[in-house]
CSV table of C-alpha atoms and ligand atoms in Angstrom, one decimal:
chain,number,residue,atom,x,y,z
A,1,UNK,CA,0.0,0.0,0.0
A,2,UNK,CA,1.5,3.3,-1.0
A,3,UNK,CA,1.3,6.4,1.1
A,4,UNK,CA,-1.6,7.9,-0.9
A,5,UNK,CA,-3.7,4.7,-0.7
A,6,UNK,CA,-2.9,4.5,3.0
A,7,UNK,CA,-4.1,8.1,3.6
A,8,UNK,CA,-7.2,7.5,1.7
A,9,UNK,CA,-8.0,4.3,3.5
A,10,UNK,CA,-7.2,5.9,6.8
A,11,UNK,CA,-9.4,8.9,6.2
A,12,UNK,CA,-12.3,6.7,5.1
A,13,UNK,CA,-11.9,4.7,8.3
A,14,UNK,CA,-11.9,7.9,10.3
A,15,UNK,CA,-15.1,9.0,8.5
A,16,UNK,CA,-16.7,5.7,9.3
A,17,UNK,CA,-15.8,6.0,13.0
A,18,UNK,CA,-17.2,9.6,13.1
A,19,UNK,CA,-20.3,8.8,11.3
A,20,UNK,CA,-21.2,5.4,12.8
A,21,UNK,CA,-19.1,4.2,15.8
A,22,UNK,CA,-21.5,1.3,16.1
A,23,UNK,CA,-20.5,-0.4,13.0
A,24,UNK,CA,-17.1,1.1,12.4
A,25,UNK,CA,-15.8,-0.6,15.6
A,26,UNK,CA,-16.8,-3.9,14.0
A,27,UNK,CA,-14.7,-3.6,10.8
A,28,UNK,CA,-11.7,-5.1,12.4
A,29,UNK,CA,-13.5,-7.9,14.1
A,30,UNK,CA,-14.1,-11.4,12.7
A,31,UNK,CA,-15.9,-11.4,9.4
A,32,UNK,CA,-18.6,-14.1,9.7
A,33,UNK,CA,-20.7,-13.0,6.7
A,34,UNK,CA,-19.9,-13.7,3.1
A,35,UNK,CA,-19.9,-11.1,0.4
A,36,UNK,CA,-20.4,-12.2,-3.1
A,37,UNK,CA,-19.9,-9.0,-5.2
A,38,UNK,CA,-20.6,-10.9,-8.4
A,39,UNK,CA,-23.9,-12.3,-7.2
A,40,UNK,CA,-27.1,-10.9,-8.8
A,41,UNK,CA,-29.2,-13.0,-6.4
A,42,UNK,CA,-30.4,-10.2,-4.1
A,43,UNK,CA,-32.6,-11.2,-1.2
A,44,UNK,CA,-36.2,-10.1,-1.9
A,45,UNK,CA,-38.3,-9.1,1.1
A,46,UNK,CA,-40.1,-12.4,1.3
A,47,UNK,CA,-36.7,-14.1,0.8
A,48,UNK,CA,-35.2,-11.8,3.4
A,49,UNK,CA,-38.0,-12.5,5.9
A,50,UNK,CA,-37.4,-16.2,5.6
A,51,UNK,CA,-33.7,-16.1,6.0
A,52,UNK,CA,-32.2,-17.4,9.3
A,53,UNK,CA,-28.9,-17.2,11.0
A,54,UNK,CA,-26.1,-16.9,10.0
A,55,UNK,CA,-27.1,-13.9,8.0
A,56,UNK,CA,-25.2,-12.7,5.0
A,57,UNK,CA,-24.6,-9.3,3.3
A,58,UNK,CA,-26.7,-9.2,0.2
A,59,UNK,CA,-25.1,-7.9,-3.0
A,60,UNK,CA,-26.3,-4.6,-4.3
A,61,UNK,CA,-28.6,-5.0,-7.3
A,62,UNK,CA,-26.6,-2.3,-9.2
A,63,UNK,CA,-23.1,-0.9,-9.4
A,64,UNK,CA,-21.8,1.3,-6.5
A,65,UNK,CA,-21.8,4.3,-8.9
A,66,UNK,CA,-25.1,3.6,-10.5
A,67,UNK,CA,-27.1,6.1,-8.4
A,68,UNK,CA,-24.7,9.0,-8.8
A,69,UNK,CA,-24.9,12.0,-8.7
A,70,UNK,CA,-27.9,11.5,-6.4
A,71,UNK,CA,-26.1,9.1,-4.2
A,72,UNK,CA,-22.4,9.0,-4.8
A,73,UNK,CA,-20.2,5.9,-5.3
A,74,UNK,CA,-18.0,6.3,-2.2
A,75,UNK,CA,-21.0,6.7,0.0
A,76,UNK,CA,-22.5,3.5,-1.4
A,77,UNK,CA,-19.2,1.6,-1.0
A,78,UNK,CA,-18.8,2.6,2.7
A,79,UNK,CA,-22.5,2.4,3.5
A,80,UNK,CA,-22.9,-1.1,2.1
A,81,UNK,CA,-19.4,-2.6,2.6
A,82,UNK,CA,-18.7,-1.1,6.1
A,83,UNK,CA,-22.0,-0.1,7.8
A,84,UNK,CA,-24.4,-2.7,6.5
A,85,UNK,CA,-21.7,-5.4,6.7
A,86,UNK,CA,-21.0,-4.4,10.3
A,87,UNK,CA,-24.7,-4.9,11.2
A,88,UNK,CA,-24.7,-8.3,9.7
A,89,UNK,CA,-21.6,-9.4,11.6
A,90,UNK,CA,-22.9,-8.1,14.9
A,91,UNK,CA,-26.3,-9.6,14.4
A,92,UNK,CA,-24.8,-13.0,13.9
A,93,UNK,CA,-22.7,-12.6,17.0
A,94,UNK,CA,-25.6,-11.3,19.0
A,95,UNK,CA,-28.0,-14.1,18.2
A,96,UNK,CA,-25.6,-17.0,18.6
A,97,UNK,CA,-26.9,-19.4,21.2
A,98,UNK,CA,-30.1,-17.4,21.9
A,99,UNK,CA,-33.8,-18.1,21.0
A,100,UNK,CA,-33.3,-15.9,17.9
A,101,UNK,CA,-31.0,-18.4,16.3
A,102,UNK,CA,-33.9,-20.5,15.1
A,103,UNK,CA,-36.1,-17.7,14.0
A,104,UNK,CA,-36.2,-16.0,10.6
A,105,UNK,CA,-35.6,-12.3,10.3
A,106,UNK,CA,-39.2,-11.3,10.4
A,107,UNK,CA,-39.9,-13.4,13.5
A,108,UNK,CA,-36.8,-11.9,15.1
A,109,UNK,CA,-37.9,-8.3,14.4
A,110,UNK,CA,-41.5,-9.0,15.6
A,111,UNK,CA,-40.4,-10.6,18.8
A,112,UNK,CA,-37.6,-8.4,20.1
A,113,UNK,CA,-38.2,-6.5,23.3
A,114,UNK,CA,-36.6,-3.7,25.3
A,115,UNK,CA,-33.8,-5.8,26.6
A,116,UNK,CA,-32.6,-7.2,23.3
A,117,UNK,CA,-30.5,-4.1,22.4
A,118,UNK,CA,-27.9,-5.8,20.2
A,119,UNK,CA,-30.4,-7.8,18.2
A,120,UNK,CA,-32.6,-4.7,17.9
A,121,UNK,CA,-29.8,-2.5,16.5
A,122,UNK,CA,-28.2,-5.0,14.3
A,123,UNK,CA,-31.3,-7.0,13.2
A,124,UNK,CA,-33.0,-3.7,12.4
A,125,UNK,CA,-29.8,-2.5,10.7
A,126,UNK,CA,-29.6,-5.6,8.5
A,127,UNK,CA,-33.3,-5.6,7.5
A,128,UNK,CA,-33.5,-1.8,7.0
A,129,UNK,CA,-30.5,-1.7,4.7
A,130,UNK,CA,-31.5,-4.8,2.7
A,131,UNK,CA,-34.9,-3.1,2.0
A,132,UNK,CA,-33.2,0.2,1.3
A,133,UNK,CA,-30.8,-1.1,-1.4
A,134,UNK,CA,-33.7,-2.7,-3.2
A,135,UNK,CA,-35.8,0.5,-2.9
A,136,UNK,CA,-33.3,2.3,-5.1
A,137,UNK,CA,-32.8,2.2,-8.8
A,138,UNK,CA,-30.7,4.0,-11.4
A,139,UNK,CA,-33.8,4.1,-13.7
A,140,UNK,CA,-35.9,7.2,-13.1
A,141,UNK,CA,-39.3,5.8,-12.4
A,142,UNK,CA,-42.7,7.1,-11.3
A,143,UNK,CA,-45.2,5.2,-9.1
A,144,UNK,CA,-47.0,2.5,-11.1
A,145,UNK,CA,-50.7,2.0,-11.4
A,146,UNK,CA,-51.9,0.2,-8.2
A,147,UNK,CA,-49.5,2.1,-6.0
A,148,UNK,CA,-50.3,5.4,-7.7
A,149,UNK,CA,-54.0,4.9,-7.0
A,150,UNK,CA,-53.3,3.9,-3.4
A,151,UNK,CA,-51.1,7.0,-2.8
A,152,UNK,CA,-53.9,9.2,-4.3
A,153,UNK,CA,-56.5,7.5,-2.2
A,154,UNK,CA,-54.5,7.6,1.1
A,155,UNK,CA,-52.7,11.0,0.7
A,156,UNK,CA,-54.7,12.9,-1.9
A,157,UNK,CA,-52.0,12.9,-4.6
A,158,UNK,CA,-48.5,11.8,-5.3
A,159,UNK,CA,-47.3,15.4,-4.5
A,160,UNK,CA,-49.1,15.3,-1.2
A,161,UNK,CA,-47.5,12.0,-0.3
A,162,UNK,CA,-44.1,13.4,-1.3
A,163,UNK,CA,-44.6,16.5,0.9
A,164,UNK,CA,-45.6,14.4,3.9
A,165,UNK,CA,-42.8,11.9,3.4
A,166,UNK,CA,-40.3,14.7,3.1
A,167,UNK,CA,-41.5,16.3,6.3
A,168,UNK,CA,-41.3,13.0,8.1
A,169,UNK,CA,-37.7,12.4,6.9
A,170,UNK,CA,-36.6,15.9,7.7
A,171,UNK,CA,-38.2,15.7,11.1
A,172,UNK,CA,-36.2,12.7,12.3
A,173,UNK,CA,-34.0,14.0,15.1
A,174,UNK,CA,-30.6,12.5,14.9
A,175,UNK,CA,-30.3,9.1,13.2
A,176,UNK,CA,-33.2,7.1,12.0
A,177,UNK,CA,-35.5,6.2,9.1
A,178,UNK,CA,-38.6,7.5,7.3
A,179,UNK,CA,-41.1,4.8,6.1
A,180,UNK,CA,-44.0,4.3,3.8
A,181,UNK,CA,-45.9,1.4,5.2
A,182,UNK,CA,-48.8,-0.8,4.5
A,183,UNK,CA,-51.1,-1.3,7.5
A,184,UNK,CA,-53.0,-4.5,8.3
A,185,UNK,CA,-56.1,-3.1,6.6
A,186,UNK,CA,-54.1,-2.3,3.4
A,187,UNK,CA,-54.0,1.4,4.0
A,188,UNK,CA,-50.7,3.3,3.4
A,189,UNK,CA,-49.2,5.4,6.1
A,190,UNK,CA,-46.0,7.4,6.7
A,191,UNK,CA,-44.0,7.0,9.9
A,192,UNK,CA,-40.4,7.3,11.2
A,193,UNK,CA,-38.3,5.4,13.7
A,194,UNK,CA,-35.1,6.2,15.6
A,195,UNK,CA,-31.8,4.4,15.2
A,196,UNK,CA,-32.3,1.1,13.4
A,197,UNK,CA,-35.9,0.5,14.6
A,198,UNK,CA,-38.5,-0.2,12.1
A,199,UNK,CA,-42.4,-0.7,12.0
A,200,UNK,CA,-42.1,-4.4,12.2
A,201,UNK,CA,-40.9,-4.2,15.8
A,202,UNK,CA,-44.3,-4.6,17.4
A,203,UNK,CA,-43.0,-4.5,21.0
A,204,UNK,CA,-41.0,-1.3,20.4
A,205,UNK,CA,-42.7,1.1,18.1
A,206,UNK,CA,-46.0,3.1,18.2
A,207,UNK,CA,-47.1,2.4,14.6
A,208,UNK,CA,-46.7,-1.1,13.2
A,209,UNK,CA,-47.0,-2.0,9.6
A,210,UNK,CA,-45.0,-3.6,6.7
A,211,UNK,CA,-42.5,-1.1,5.3
A,212,UNK,CA,-42.7,-0.8,1.5
A,213,UNK,CA,-40.3,2.1,1.2
A,214,UNK,CA,-37.7,3.3,3.6
A,215,UNK,CA,-35.2,6.2,3.6
A,216,UNK,CA,-32.1,6.1,5.7
A,217,UNK,CA,-31.5,9.6,7.2
A,218,UNK,CA,-28.5,8.6,9.3
A,219,UNK,CA,-25.7,11.1,8.4
A,220,UNK,CA,-23.6,8.2,7.1
A,221,UNK,CA,-26.2,7.8,4.3
A,222,UNK,CA,-25.5,11.3,2.9
A,223,UNK,CA,-22.8,13.3,4.7
A,224,UNK,CA,-19.9,12.8,2.2
A,225,UNK,CA,-21.9,14.3,-0.6
A,226,UNK,CA,-24.4,16.5,1.1
A,227,UNK,CA,-22.8,17.4,4.4
A,228,UNK,CA,-25.5,19.0,6.6
A,229,UNK,CA,-28.0,19.4,3.7
A,230,UNK,CA,-30.4,16.5,4.6
A,231,UNK,CA,-33.2,18.3,2.6
A,232,UNK,CA,-31.2,18.1,-0.7
A,233,UNK,CA,-30.5,14.4,-0.1
A,234,UNK,CA,-34.2,13.7,0.5
A,235,UNK,CA,-35.2,15.7,-2.6
A,236,UNK,CA,-32.8,13.7,-4.8
A,237,UNK,CA,-33.9,10.4,-3.2
A,238,UNK,CA,-37.1,10.7,-5.2
A,239,UNK,CA,-35.1,10.5,-8.4
A,240,UNK,CA,-33.8,7.0,-7.6
A,241,UNK,CA,-36.8,5.3,-6.1
A,242,UNK,CA,-37.4,1.8,-7.5
A,243,UNK,CA,-41.2,2.2,-7.7
A,244,UNK,CA,-41.6,-1.2,-9.4
A,245,UNK,CA,-40.1,-2.8,-6.3
A,246,UNK,CA,-42.3,-0.7,-4.0
A,247,UNK,CA,-45.4,-1.8,-6.0
A,248,UNK,CA,-44.3,-5.4,-5.7
A,249,UNK,CA,-44.1,-5.0,-1.9
A,250,UNK,CA,-47.5,-3.2,-1.8
A,251,UNK,CA,-49.1,-6.1,-3.6
A,252,UNK,CA,-47.5,-8.8,-1.5
B,1,MN,MN1,-27.4,3.3,6.9
């Protein structure tokens, strides 16, 4: 490694530590998950729900640079390869030898309680990021038929949905996620959760539902490119939403 490469690597590691001490601490620990960068077999939500320990880091369904300039290559590399990977490793370590080791990911998220801090943070981290990668696409899309109708029915219009979702995402204090969810009765609603919580965590969140779209508003998701301008990151997020995938989740 030459000096320049070292400096670059060292500064990236520092950024990782600043932005997410939780997973950055993990990068030097044992690597129990497998990364297959060549794999195109990305876990779908149903597939994701049925997966059990040991969990693996799913490959991105596009190139790291595919979402640029809306989400830049370096952010994607660090976010996927360091942050998400860290959650996967820590999740596997946290559930080893516990009741969670025989449960699938959905069962884990639905059953965790107040005292399961490590599984909560890292199980949430693994699920949320897996859903997030698949929520994005380099193809500029618009909401497709069924979902478009549902957004209009439940929010008034696509623009009204967008405004409400943007407000929710901007309003997250500190680190967390904004969600578009489907409730048990099929209605859509917008909510947000702190840290790596999500609306599947029945015992921990106020509003439960199945997430069909999620936006990561942790600083590690945008800080390299947008610095403090979370609003700009949110606005550009709408240009890279994979609405086909959101529709698929809506219909499931
Ligand atoms: Mn993240």
